[in-house]
Each structure stands twice: as structure tokens, then as C-alpha cells.
Amino acid sequence: MSLFLLAAGSSHFSLGNQKVEKRMGCQQSLQSSEVLKVRTIYINDPLKNTFCTNSISTTKYSKWSFLPRYLYLQFSKAANAFFLFITILQQIPGVSPIGQYTTLLPLLVILAISGIKEVVEDYKRYMADKVVNSKTTSVFRQNSWHVIKWHEVNVGDIVKTLNEEFLPADMILISSSEPQSMCYVATANLDGETNLKIRQASLEVAGIIKEGQLVNLDGKIECEEPDHQFNNFVGTLYLRGKSPISVGPDQMLLRGTQLKNTQWIIGVVIYTGFETKLMQVK
């Protein structure tokens, strides 16, 4: 009896050890996955930042993918697939009592009209993307301000946006023309709300305004990977010679928002292109 209890206790202990080891393994895997999800952005050092470009494309087709993708989308519909099956049967002699082109011609006409419509709509999207990618903004590079197009903006760039301008990418607010480095943005393009939102830079960096200060701005930003949550953001700003600075949604400016009632703002780009929160939603 004692031997049986001892064996049962040892088996229970081994199972407990297995559960503990499994739990520890899960925790380690979660910790490793969390480490992988942290994004490190180097300020004023674009060569270290290897992220996606700020160019966007909302088109469905390309020159080479139009025909196969269009046909796949059309014949994935049950009605078109049915008529295609009937058309194939009509091409076999003696199978169908009606002509070979009775169903084929109407099907081709419908596909042609739908294809022209798809081409026109996709071309409109292409032109809209071209206009957006060709907008200009001011970026601090090589110790001075340069006006570049939106698609040339990179992660880690220091961007200056003026009143009534739209933000070219997701940024962390560094300073502004307003007292206490506050600014106002319109987020109607993101959430449909017409009231202005207030953003405020951290007090530790609010005084960084002049070009000489921007030249010496050396550090990095560690933040979460891009997602579609407009009001959620967690990050830490590390500047040389200063303590770590926590940054959150109050310091974040999103692509597609418009600067209002503020002469200018300066921010550091953290997400570009399809990694911006606006494009993550679409």
C-alpha cells in the first residue's frame, strides 16, 4: 500500500514538474514573441531603419495581374461559374440542342462590361494614390530643412508640418509653436469625428526647436509594432544624456490627420506607408 502511494505521489510530482516546465516554456515563448514585437527606430540615422517606404497603392490590379485576377474574381461567383459550365457543355457536339454561342456571347459581353468598369475604377484609385504620394512636406536632413515628396519620407525622419497641412506619416510629437508644445489635429478622415483633438509633446523634448538642436538630436525610439488601434500606443524615447521618456497616444500624430490652429509642429516618423494606422484599417 505504501509502495502504491509512493508511486502515485512520484507520478503526481512528475506531472506537476511537466506542467511547471510547460508553463515556463510558454512564458519564455511569450516573452520571446514580445521581444520580437518591439520596434527600434533610430532618430536622424535613416540607414539603420529598414522599414517599408511611405508610398501607398490602393489599386486591385497591376498590368500583368489584371487578366488572371479579374477572371478568378469573376468566376468565383456562383452565377458566372454556372454559365461558364453551361458554355463549355454547349461547345461539345451533340450534347446541347441549342447553338454553341447562345450562352457564350452574353457571358463575354457581361465580362467585357464588368472588366471595363474595373479598369476605370482601378485607374481612378491609381491617380488618387499618385496625388497623395506626390504631396510635399519638410524633412530635416543633412543639417537643414528640405522639401520632399511624401513617398520619400522614411522612418526616423524629423518632419515639420504647417497649419492646415495633412500629416504624411505616423509621428511622435517633439515640439510645436504653441505654449507647452500643444497642437490641435482634425481626425475626421480616421474616425469621422469633427471635434479637434489635442496632442502635447513630452516636456523633456518640448524645447527642441532650432536647427542646431535638431542636428544634435541623437537617440532612438522603442515602440510596439504597427496596428489599427488609433487610440493605443506604447513607446519609450531614449535620448543621449537623458533619462528614458515615456510616449503614448497623447504624443502620437497619425497619417491622414490635419493640423489645425497651430503654426507648425515637429515630429519623428515611426510608421510609414502600409504600416501606418490609417492603412492598417483599410
PDB file of N, CA and C in Angstrom, residues 165-265:
ATOM      1  N   GLU A 165      -2.011  71.666 -42.992  1.00  0.00           N
ATOM      2  CA  GLU A 165      -1.431  70.581 -43.781  1.00  0.00           C
ATOM      3  C   GLU A 165      -1.782  69.226 -43.163  1.00  0.00           C
ATOM      4  N   PHE A 166      -1.810  68.206 -44.031  1.00  0.00           N
ATOM      5  CA  PHE A 166      -2.047  66.844 -43.569  1.00  0.00           C
ATOM      6  C   PHE A 166      -0.707  66.187 -43.214  1.00  0.00           C
ATOM      7  N   LEU A 167      -0.746  65.295 -42.237  1.00  0.00           N
ATOM      8  CA  LEU A 167       0.468  64.626 -41.795  1.00  0.00           C
ATOM      9  C   LEU A 167       0.812  63.490 -42.746  1.00  0.00           C
ATOM     10  N   PRO A 168       2.072  63.393 -43.189  1.00  0.00           N
ATOM     11  CA  PRO A 168       2.449  62.394 -44.202  1.00  0.00           C
ATOM     12  C   PRO A 168       2.641  60.989 -43.654  1.00  0.00           C
ATOM     13  N   ALA A 169       2.803  60.847 -42.331  1.00  0.00           N
ATOM     14  CA  ALA A 169       3.050  59.534 -41.736  1.00  0.00           C
ATOM     15  C   ALA A 169       2.699  59.607 -40.251  1.00  0.00           C
ATOM     16  N   ASP A 170       2.768  58.464 -39.584  1.00  0.00           N
ATOM     17  CA  ASP A 170       2.559  58.444 -38.134  1.00  0.00           C
ATOM     18  C   ASP A 170       3.822  58.955 -37.450  1.00  0.00           C
ATOM     19  N   MET A 171       3.659  59.910 -36.534  1.00  0.00           N
ATOM     20  CA  MET A 171       4.811  60.564 -35.921  1.00  0.00           C
ATOM     21  C   MET A 171       4.632  60.704 -34.419  1.00  0.00           C
ATOM     22  N   ILE A 172       5.768  60.890 -33.733  1.00  0.00           N
ATOM     23  CA  ILE A 172       5.791  61.264 -32.326  1.00  0.00           C
ATOM     24  C   ILE A 172       6.064  62.765 -32.252  1.00  0.00           C
ATOM     25  N   LEU A 173       5.203  63.498 -31.589  1.00  0.00           N
ATOM     26  CA  LEU A 173       5.341  64.949 -31.483  1.00  0.00           C
ATOM     27  C   LEU A 173       6.542  65.313 -30.622  1.00  0.00           C
ATOM     28  N   ILE A 174       7.401  66.166 -31.150  1.00  0.00           N
ATOM     29  CA  ILE A 174       8.586  66.638 -30.436  1.00  0.00           C
ATOM     30  C   ILE A 174       8.384  68.048 -29.892  1.00  0.00           C
ATOM     31  N   SER A 175       7.895  68.943 -30.730  1.00  0.00           N
ATOM     32  CA  SER A 175       7.679  70.329 -30.311  1.00  0.00           C
ATOM     33  C   SER A 175       6.674  70.981 -31.244  1.00  0.00           C
ATOM     34  N   SER A 176       6.168  72.133 -30.824  1.00  0.00           N
ATOM     35  CA  SER A 176       5.211  72.870 -31.639  1.00  0.00           C
ATOM     36  C   SER A 176       5.345  74.359 -31.357  1.00  0.00           C
ATOM     37  N   SER A 177       4.599  75.152 -32.117  1.00  0.00           N
ATOM     38  CA  SER A 177       4.635  76.608 -31.959  1.00  0.00           C
ATOM     39  C   SER A 177       3.789  77.085 -30.793  1.00  0.00           C
ATOM     40  N   GLU A 178       2.960  76.230 -30.247  1.00  0.00           N
ATOM     41  CA  GLU A 178       2.039  76.623 -29.193  1.00  0.00           C
ATOM     42  C   GLU A 178       2.685  76.488 -27.811  1.00  0.00           C
ATOM     43  N   PRO A 179       2.155  77.198 -26.823  1.00  0.00           N
ATOM     44  CA  PRO A 179       2.664  77.059 -25.453  1.00  0.00           C
ATOM     45  C   PRO A 179       2.560  75.616 -24.967  1.00  0.00           C
ATOM     46  N   GLN A 180       3.576  75.189 -24.213  1.00  0.00           N
ATOM     47  CA  GLN A 180       3.657  73.828 -23.674  1.00  0.00           C
ATOM     48  C   GLN A 180       3.655  72.774 -24.775  1.00  0.00           C
ATOM     49  N   SER A 181       4.044  73.172 -25.978  1.00  0.00           N
ATOM     50  CA  SER A 181       4.169  72.254 -27.128  1.00  0.00           C
ATOM     51  C   SER A 181       2.897  71.470 -27.383  1.00  0.00           C
ATOM     52  N   MET A 182       1.768  72.165 -27.358  1.00  0.00           N
ATOM     53  CA  MET A 182       0.490  71.547 -27.686  1.00  0.00           C
ATOM     54  C   MET A 182       0.163  71.771 -29.153  1.00  0.00           C
ATOM     55  N   CYS A 183      -0.720  70.972 -29.688  1.00  0.00           N
ATOM     56  CA  CYS A 183      -1.199  71.170 -31.050  1.00  0.00           C
ATOM     57  C   CYS A 183      -2.600  70.593 -31.165  1.00  0.00           C
ATOM     58  N   TYR A 184      -3.285  70.972 -32.229  1.00  0.00           N
ATOM     59  CA  TYR A 184      -4.655  70.528 -32.465  1.00  0.00           C
ATOM     60  C   TYR A 184      -4.715  69.853 -33.832  1.00  0.00           C
ATOM     61  N   VAL A 185      -5.365  68.711 -33.882  1.00  0.00           N
ATOM     62  CA  VAL A 185      -5.470  67.966 -35.144  1.00  0.00           C
ATOM     63  C   VAL A 185      -6.917  67.568 -35.381  1.00  0.00           C
ATOM     64  N   ALA A 186      -7.293  67.545 -36.659  1.00  0.00           N
ATOM     65  CA  ALA A 186      -8.616  67.074 -37.068  1.00  0.00           C
ATOM     66  C   ALA A 186      -8.486  65.636 -37.534  1.00  0.00           C
ATOM     67  N   THR A 187      -9.279  64.750 -36.944  1.00  0.00           N
ATOM     68  CA  THR A 187      -9.186  63.314 -37.229  1.00  0.00           C
ATOM     69  C   THR A 187     -10.398  62.793 -37.995  1.00  0.00           C
ATOM     70  N   ALA A 188     -11.071  63.678 -38.727  1.00  0.00           N
ATOM     71  CA  ALA A 188     -12.298  63.269 -39.433  1.00  0.00           C
ATOM     72  C   ALA A 188     -12.020  62.154 -40.443  1.00  0.00           C
ATOM     73  N   ASN A 189     -10.843  62.148 -41.060  1.00  0.00           N
ATOM     74  CA  ASN A 189     -10.519  61.110 -42.039  1.00  0.00           C
ATOM     75  C   ASN A 189     -10.325  59.745 -41.394  1.00  0.00           C
ATOM     76  N   LEU A 190     -10.082  59.720 -40.076  1.00  0.00           N
ATOM     77  CA  LEU A 190      -9.831  58.460 -39.386  1.00  0.00           C
ATOM     78  C   LEU A 190     -11.079  57.924 -38.702  1.00  0.00           C
ATOM     79  N   ASP A 191     -11.701  58.756 -37.892  1.00  0.00           N
ATOM     80  CA  ASP A 191     -12.829  58.279 -37.094  1.00  0.00           C
ATOM     81  C   ASP A 191     -14.136  59.008 -37.370  1.00  0.00           C
ATOM     82  N   GLY A 192     -14.117  59.993 -38.283  1.00  0.00           N
ATOM     83  CA  GLY A 192     -15.334  60.717 -38.633  1.00  0.00           C
ATOM     84  C   GLY A 192     -15.733  61.792 -37.636  1.00  0.00           C
ATOM     85  N   GLU A 193     -14.973  61.975 -36.575  1.00  0.00           N
ATOM     86  CA  GLU A 193     -15.308  62.985 -35.582  1.00  0.00           C
ATOM     87  C   GLU A 193     -14.846  64.361 -36.041  1.00  0.00           C
ATOM     88  N   THR A 194     -15.684  65.363 -35.843  1.00  0.00           N
ATOM     89  CA  THR A 194     -15.386  66.714 -36.319  1.00  0.00           C
ATOM     90  C   THR A 194     -14.690  67.577 -35.270  1.00  0.00           C
ATOM     91  N   ASN A 195     -14.744  67.173 -34.008  1.00  0.00           N
ATOM     92  CA  ASN A 195     -14.081  67.974 -32.975  1.00  0.00           C
ATOM     93  C   ASN A 195     -12.574  67.770 -33.037  1.00  0.00           C
ATOM     94  N   LEU A 196     -11.826  68.819 -32.688  1.00  0.00           N
ATOM     95  CA  LEU A 196     -10.369  68.767 -32.748  1.00  0.00           C
ATOM     96  C   LEU A 196      -9.812  67.993 -31.556  1.00  0.00           C
ATOM     97  N   LYS A 197      -8.729  67.261 -31.797  1.00  0.00           N
ATOM     98  CA  LYS A 197      -8.043  66.527 -30.741  1.00  0.00           C
ATOM     99  C   LYS A 197      -6.780  67.296 -30.330  1.00  0.00           C
ATOM    100  N   ILE A 198      -6.460  67.218 -29.048  1.00  0.00           N
ATOM    101  CA  ILE A 198      -5.284  67.897 -28.513  1.00  0.00           C
ATOM    102  C   ILE A 198      -4.153  66.889 -28.359  1.00  0.00           C
ATOM    103  N   ARG A 199      -2.981  67.261 -28.820  1.00  0.00           N
ATOM    104  CA  ARG A 199      -1.773  66.473 -28.616  1.00  0.00           C
ATOM    105  C   ARG A 199      -0.715  67.362 -27.978  1.00  0.00           C
ATOM    106  N   GLN A 200       0.107  66.763 -27.126  1.00  0.00           N
ATOM    107  CA  GLN A 200       1.117  67.539 -26.405  1.00  0.00           C
ATOM    108  C   GLN A 200       2.406  66.746 -26.318  1.00  0.00           C
ATOM    109  N   ALA A 201       3.521  67.415 -26.657  1.00  0.00           N
ATOM    110  CA  ALA A 201       4.820  66.764 -26.594  1.00  0.00           C
ATOM    111  C   ALA A 201       5.266  66.617 -25.148  1.00  0.00           C
ATOM    112  N   SER A 202       6.142  65.658 -24.909  1.00  0.00           N
ATOM    113  CA  SER A 202       6.709  65.491 -23.574  1.00  0.00           C
ATOM    114  C   SER A 202       7.540  66.716 -23.212  1.00  0.00           C
ATOM    115  N   LEU A 203       7.483  67.108 -21.955  1.00  0.00           N
ATOM    116  CA  LEU A 203       8.180  68.323 -21.522  1.00  0.00           C
ATOM    117  C   LEU A 203       9.691  68.204 -21.681  1.00  0.00           C
ATOM    118  N   GLU A 204      10.210  66.979 -21.649  1.00  0.00           N
ATOM    119  CA  GLU A 204      11.667  66.800 -21.758  1.00  0.00           C
ATOM    120  C   GLU A 204      12.203  67.173 -23.136  1.00  0.00           C
ATOM    121  N   VAL A 205      11.350  67.135 -24.163  1.00  0.00           N
ATOM    122  CA  VAL A 205      11.814  67.434 -25.518  1.00  0.00           C
ATOM    123  C   VAL A 205      11.095  68.634 -26.119  1.00  0.00           C
ATOM    124  N   ALA A 206      10.224  69.277 -25.359  1.00  0.00           N
ATOM    125  CA  ALA A 206       9.406  70.357 -25.904  1.00  0.00           C
ATOM    126  C   ALA A 206      10.225  71.554 -26.371  1.00  0.00           C
ATOM    127  N   GLY A 207      11.426  71.709 -25.846  1.00  0.00           N
ATOM    128  CA  GLY A 207      12.231  72.873 -26.216  1.00  0.00           C
ATOM    129  C   GLY A 207      13.106  72.668 -27.431  1.00  0.00           C
ATOM    130  N   ILE A 208      13.040  71.492 -28.065  1.00  0.00           N
ATOM    131  CA  ILE A 208      13.866  71.223 -29.247  1.00  0.00           C
ATOM    132  C   ILE A 208      13.194  71.858 -30.461  1.00  0.00           C
ATOM    133  N   ILE A 209      13.685  73.031 -30.845  1.00  0.00           N
ATOM    134  CA  ILE A 209      13.052  73.801 -31.917  1.00  0.00           C
ATOM    135  C   ILE A 209      14.056  74.192 -32.992  1.00  0.00           C
ATOM    136  N   LYS A 210      15.225  74.678 -32.578  1.00  0.00           N
ATOM    137  CA  LYS A 210      16.201  75.234 -33.519  1.00  0.00           C
ATOM    138  C   LYS A 210      16.932  74.131 -34.278  1.00  0.00           C
ATOM    139  N   GLU A 211      17.510  74.533 -35.420  1.00  0.00           N
ATOM    140  CA  GLU A 211      18.210  73.561 -36.259  1.00  0.00           C
ATOM    141  C   GLU A 211      19.412  72.960 -35.545  1.00  0.00           C
ATOM    142  N   GLY A 212      20.130  73.788 -34.770  1.00  0.00           N
ATOM    143  CA  GLY A 212      21.276  73.275 -34.027  1.00  0.00           C
ATOM    144  C   GLY A 212      20.891  72.196 -33.043  1.00  0.00           C
ATOM    145  N   GLN A 213      19.729  72.331 -32.435  1.00  0.00           N
ATOM    146  CA  GLN A 213      19.250  71.310 -31.509  1.00  0.00           C
ATOM    147  C   GLN A 213      18.860  70.031 -32.250  1.00  0.00           C
ATOM    148  N   LEU A 214      18.274  70.191 -33.431  1.00  0.00           N
ATOM    149  CA  LEU A 214      17.886  69.021 -34.217  1.00  0.00           C
ATOM    150  C   LEU A 214      19.095  68.264 -34.737  1.00  0.00           C
ATOM    151  N   VAL A 215      20.174  68.978 -35.060  1.00  0.00           N
ATOM    152  CA  VAL A 215      21.392  68.322 -35.522  1.00  0.00           C
ATOM    153  C   VAL A 215      21.948  67.407 -34.438  1.00  0.00           C
ATOM    154  N   ASN A 216      21.899  67.880 -33.202  1.00  0.00           N
ATOM    155  CA  ASN A 216      22.444  67.111 -32.081  1.00  0.00           C
ATOM    156  C   ASN A 216      21.438  66.126 -31.482  1.00  0.00           C
ATOM    157  N   LEU A 217      20.265  66.033 -32.084  1.00  0.00           N
ATOM    158  CA  LEU A 217      19.258  65.101 -31.576  1.00  0.00           C
ATOM    159  C   LEU A 217      19.672  63.675 -31.907  1.00  0.00           C
ATOM    160  N   ASP A 218      20.118  62.973 -30.910  1.00  0.00           N
ATOM    161  CA  ASP A 218      20.654  61.626 -31.111  1.00  0.00           C
ATOM    162  C   ASP A 218      19.962  60.680 -30.143  1.00  0.00           C
ATOM    163  N   GLY A 219      19.373  59.640 -30.667  1.00  0.00           N
ATOM    164  CA  GLY A 219      18.695  58.683 -29.799  1.00  0.00           C
ATOM    165  C   GLY A 219      17.891  57.681 -30.596  1.00  0.00           C
ATOM    166  N   LYS A 220      16.987  57.020 -29.895  1.00  0.00           N
ATOM    167  CA  LYS A 220      16.156  56.012 -30.538  1.00  0.00           C
ATOM    168  C   LYS A 220      14.795  55.950 -29.853  1.00  0.00           C
ATOM    169  N   ILE A 221      13.854  55.338 -30.551  1.00  0.00           N
ATOM    170  CA  ILE A 221      12.506  55.133 -30.024  1.00  0.00           C
ATOM    171  C   ILE A 221      12.207  53.637 -30.070  1.00  0.00           C
ATOM    172  N   GLU A 222      11.817  53.088 -28.946  1.00  0.00           N
ATOM    173  CA  GLU A 222      11.367  51.700 -28.891  1.00  0.00           C
ATOM    174  C   GLU A 222       9.858  51.704 -28.695  1.00  0.00           C
ATOM    175  N   CYS A 223       9.152  51.079 -29.605  1.00  0.00           N
ATOM    176  CA  CYS A 223       7.693  51.108 -29.555  1.00  0.00           C
ATOM    177  C   CYS A 223       7.128  49.785 -30.052  1.00  0.00           C
ATOM    178  N   GLU A 224       5.827  49.659 -30.002  1.00  0.00           N
ATOM    179  CA  GLU A 224       5.155  48.448 -30.438  1.00  0.00           C
ATOM    180  C   GLU A 224       5.078  48.388 -31.951  1.00  0.00           C
ATOM    181  N   GLU A 225       4.825  47.200 -32.459  1.00  0.00           N
ATOM    182  CA  GLU A 225       4.647  47.026 -33.899  1.00  0.00           C
ATOM    183  C   GLU A 225       3.346  47.705 -34.337  1.00  0.00           C
ATOM    184  N   PRO A 226       3.234  48.090 -35.617  1.00  0.00           N
ATOM    185  CA  PRO A 226       2.036  48.812 -36.076  1.00  0.00           C
ATOM    186  C   PRO A 226       0.771  47.977 -35.957  1.00  0.00           C
ATOM    187  N   ASP A 227      -0.325  48.645 -35.611  1.00  0.00           N
ATOM    188  CA  ASP A 227      -1.633  48.010 -35.569  1.00  0.00           C
ATOM    189  C   ASP A 227      -2.676  49.044 -35.964  1.00  0.00           C
ATOM    190  N   HIS A 228      -3.960  48.669 -35.906  1.00  0.00           N
ATOM    191  CA  HIS A 228      -5.032  49.541 -36.364  1.00  0.00           C
ATOM    192  C   HIS A 228      -5.727  50.277 -35.227  1.00  0.00           C
ATOM    193  N   GLN A 229      -5.201  50.191 -34.017  1.00  0.00           N
ATOM    194  CA  GLN A 229      -5.823  50.850 -32.874  1.00  0.00           C
ATOM    195  C   GLN A 229      -5.396  52.315 -32.829  1.00  0.00           C
ATOM    196  N   PHE A 230      -6.327  53.219 -33.157  1.00  0.00           N
ATOM    197  CA  PHE A 230      -6.000  54.639 -33.237  1.00  0.00           C
ATOM    198  C   PHE A 230      -5.592  55.233 -31.884  1.00  0.00           C
ATOM    199  N   ASN A 231      -6.223  54.788 -30.825  1.00  0.00           N
ATOM    200  CA  ASN A 231      -6.038  55.414 -29.520  1.00  0.00           C
ATOM    201  C   ASN A 231      -5.089  54.656 -28.611  1.00  0.00           C
ATOM    202  N   ASN A 232      -4.403  53.673 -29.157  1.00  0.00           N
ATOM    203  CA  ASN A 232      -3.466  52.886 -28.358  1.00  0.00           C
ATOM    204  C   ASN A 232      -2.057  53.031 -28.916  1.00  0.00           C
ATOM    205  N   PHE A 233      -1.127  53.335 -28.030  1.00  0.00           N
ATOM    206  CA  PHE A 233       0.284  53.390 -28.431  1.00  0.00           C
ATOM    207  C   PHE A 233       1.139  53.380 -27.178  1.00  0.00           C
ATOM    208  N   VAL A 234       2.190  52.578 -27.211  1.00  0.00           N
ATOM    209  CA  VAL A 234       3.134  52.498 -26.098  1.00  0.00           C
ATOM    210  C   VAL A 234       4.542  52.560 -26.666  1.00  0.00           C
ATOM    211  N   GLY A 235       5.342  53.486 -26.148  1.00  0.00           N
ATOM    212  CA  GLY A 235       6.704  53.615 -26.623  1.00  0.00           C
ATOM    213  C   GLY A 235       7.583  54.321 -25.610  1.00  0.00           C
ATOM    214  N   THR A 236       8.882  54.255 -25.851  1.00  0.00           N
ATOM    215  CA  THR A 236       9.863  54.909 -24.978  1.00  0.00           C
ATOM    216  C   THR A 236      10.892  55.613 -25.850  1.00  0.00           C
ATOM    217  N   LEU A 237      11.151  56.854 -25.524  1.00  0.00           N
ATOM    218  CA  LEU A 237      12.126  57.667 -26.248  1.00  0.00           C
ATOM    219  C   LEU A 237      13.418  57.735 -25.445  1.00  0.00           C
ATOM    220  N   TYR A 238      14.505  57.306 -26.076  1.00  0.00           N
ATOM    221  CA  TYR A 238      15.816  57.337 -25.439  1.00  0.00           C
ATOM    222  C   TYR A 238      16.674  58.388 -26.137  1.00  0.00           C
ATOM    223  N   LEU A 239      17.060  59.414 -25.422  1.00  0.00           N
ATOM    224  CA  LEU A 239      17.940  60.451 -25.938  1.00  0.00           C
ATOM    225  C   LEU A 239      19.263  60.418 -25.186  1.00  0.00           C
ATOM    226  N   ARG A 240      20.308  60.717 -25.900  1.00  0.00           N
ATOM    227  CA  ARG A 240      21.644  60.676 -25.288  1.00  0.00           C
ATOM    228  C   ARG A 240      21.748  61.706 -24.169  1.00  0.00           C
ATOM    229  N   GLY A 241      22.162  61.235 -23.002  1.00  0.00           N
ATOM    230  CA  GLY A 241      22.339  62.120 -21.863  1.00  0.00           C
ATOM    231  C   GLY A 241      21.080  62.404 -21.084  1.00  0.00           C
ATOM    232  N   LYS A 242      19.960  61.734 -21.429  1.00  0.00           N
ATOM    233  CA  LYS A 242      18.703  61.970 -20.730  1.00  0.00           C
ATOM    234  C   LYS A 242      18.090  60.647 -20.289  1.00  0.00           C
ATOM    235  N   SER A 243      17.222  60.733 -19.312  1.00  0.00           N
ATOM    236  CA  SER A 243      16.520  59.545 -18.838  1.00  0.00           C
ATOM    237  C   SER A 243      15.483  59.110 -19.874  1.00  0.00           C
ATOM    238  N   PRO A 244      15.105  57.846 -19.877  1.00  0.00           N
ATOM    239  CA  PRO A 244      14.071  57.387 -20.818  1.00  0.00           C
ATOM    240  C   PRO A 244      12.777  58.170 -20.652  1.00  0.00           C
ATOM    241  N   ILE A 245      12.153  58.501 -21.784  1.00  0.00           N
ATOM    242  CA  ILE A 245      10.931  59.307 -21.801  1.00  0.00           C
ATOM    243  C   ILE A 245       9.793  58.441 -22.334  1.00  0.00           C
ATOM    244  N   SER A 246       8.745  58.304 -21.555  1.00  0.00           N
ATOM    245  CA  SER A 246       7.587  57.515 -21.975  1.00  0.00           C
ATOM    246  C   SER A 246       6.721  58.323 -22.935  1.00  0.00           C
ATOM    247  N   VAL A 247       6.305  57.699 -24.026  1.00  0.00           N
ATOM    248  CA  VAL A 247       5.420  58.343 -25.001  1.00  0.00           C
ATOM    249  C   VAL A 247       4.199  57.463 -25.221  1.00  0.00           C
ATOM    250  N   GLY A 248       3.062  58.122 -25.426  1.00  0.00           N
ATOM    251  CA  GLY A 248       1.810  57.406 -25.592  1.00  0.00           C
ATOM    252  C   GLY A 248       0.916  58.057 -26.621  1.00  0.00           C
ATOM    253  N   PRO A 249      -0.374  57.777 -26.593  1.00  0.00           N
ATOM    254  CA  PRO A 249      -1.311  58.335 -27.587  1.00  0.00           C
ATOM    255  C   PRO A 249      -1.351  59.858 -27.598  1.00  0.00           C
ATOM    256  N   ASP A 250      -1.074  60.503 -26.454  1.00  0.00           N
ATOM    257  CA  ASP A 250      -1.116  61.966 -26.398  1.00  0.00           C
ATOM    258  C   ASP A 250       0.023  62.607 -27.173  1.00  0.00           C
ATOM    259  N   GLN A 251       1.056  61.847 -27.456  1.00  0.00           N
ATOM    260  CA  GLN A 251       2.187  62.380 -28.232  1.00  0.00           C
ATOM    261  C   GLN A 251       2.184  61.873 -29.683  1.00  0.00           C
ATOM    262  N   MET A 252       1.204  61.090 -30.049  1.00  0.00           N
ATOM    263  CA  MET A 252       1.214  60.466 -31.368  1.00  0.00           C
ATOM    264  C   MET A 252       0.332  61.226 -32.350  1.00  0.00           C
ATOM    265  N   LEU A 253       0.872  61.470 -33.536  1.00  0.00           N
ATOM    266  CA  LEU A 253       0.155  62.133 -34.628  1.00  0.00           C
ATOM    267  C   LEU A 253       0.046  61.139 -35.787  1.00  0.00           C
ATOM    268  N   LEU A 254      -1.155  60.946 -36.301  1.00  0.00           N
ATOM    269  CA  LEU A 254      -1.408  59.902 -37.289  1.00  0.00           C
ATOM    270  C   LEU A 254      -1.494  60.449 -38.703  1.00  0.00           C
ATOM    271  N   ARG A 255      -1.078  59.635 -39.634  1.00  0.00           N
ATOM    272  CA  ARG A 255      -1.219  59.964 -41.047  1.00  0.00           C
ATOM    273  C   ARG A 255      -2.697  60.157 -41.380  1.00  0.00           C
ATOM    274  N   GLY A 256      -2.970  61.171 -42.202  1.00  0.00           N
ATOM    275  CA  GLY A 256      -4.342  61.458 -42.589  1.00  0.00           C
ATOM    276  C   GLY A 256      -5.010  62.506 -41.735  1.00  0.00           C
ATOM    277  N   THR A 257      -4.429  62.820 -40.564  1.00  0.00           N
ATOM    278  CA  THR A 257      -4.984  63.888 -39.747  1.00  0.00           C
ATOM    279  C   THR A 257      -4.459  65.231 -40.239  1.00  0.00           C
ATOM    280  N   GLN A 258      -5.213  66.293 -39.960  1.00  0.00           N
ATOM    281  CA  GLN A 258      -4.880  67.633 -40.437  1.00  0.00           C
ATOM    282  C   GLN A 258      -4.551  68.533 -39.254  1.00  0.00           C
ATOM    283  N   LEU A 259      -3.451  69.249 -39.368  1.00  0.00           N
ATOM    284  CA  LEU A 259      -3.044  70.181 -38.322  1.00  0.00           C
ATOM    285  C   LEU A 259      -3.938  71.412 -38.347  1.00  0.00           C
ATOM    286  N   LYS A 260      -4.437  71.790 -37.176  1.00  0.00           N
ATOM    287  CA  LYS A 260      -5.365  72.911 -37.072  1.00  0.00           C
ATOM    288  C   LYS A 260      -4.925  73.865 -35.961  1.00  0.00           C
ATOM    289  N   ASN A 261      -5.156  75.153 -36.184  1.00  0.00           N
ATOM    290  CA  ASN A 261      -4.932  76.190 -35.172  1.00  0.00           C
ATOM    291  C   ASN A 261      -3.536  76.128 -34.554  1.00  0.00           C
ATOM    292  N   THR A 262      -2.579  75.655 -35.307  1.00  0.00           N
ATOM    293  CA  THR A 262      -1.197  75.548 -34.848  1.00  0.00           C
ATOM    294  C   THR A 262      -0.281  75.940 -36.012  1.00  0.00           C
ATOM    295  N   GLN A 263       0.654  76.850 -35.762  1.00  0.00           N
ATOM    296  CA  GLN A 263       1.505  77.334 -36.854  1.00  0.00           C
ATOM    297  C   GLN A 263       2.362  76.218 -37.431  1.00  0.00           C
ATOM    298  N   TRP A 264       2.985  75.430 -36.568  1.00  0.00           N
ATOM    299  CA  TRP A 264       3.832  74.337 -37.042  1.00  0.00           C
ATOM    300  C   TRP A 264       4.052  73.328 -35.922  1.00  0.00           C
ATOM    301  N   ILE A 265       4.438  72.137 -36.325  1.00  0.00           N
ATOM    302  CA  ILE A 265       4.850  71.097 -35.378  1.00  0.00           C
ATOM    303  C   ILE A 265       6.077  70.384 -35.932  1.00  0.00           C
TER     304      ILE A 265
END
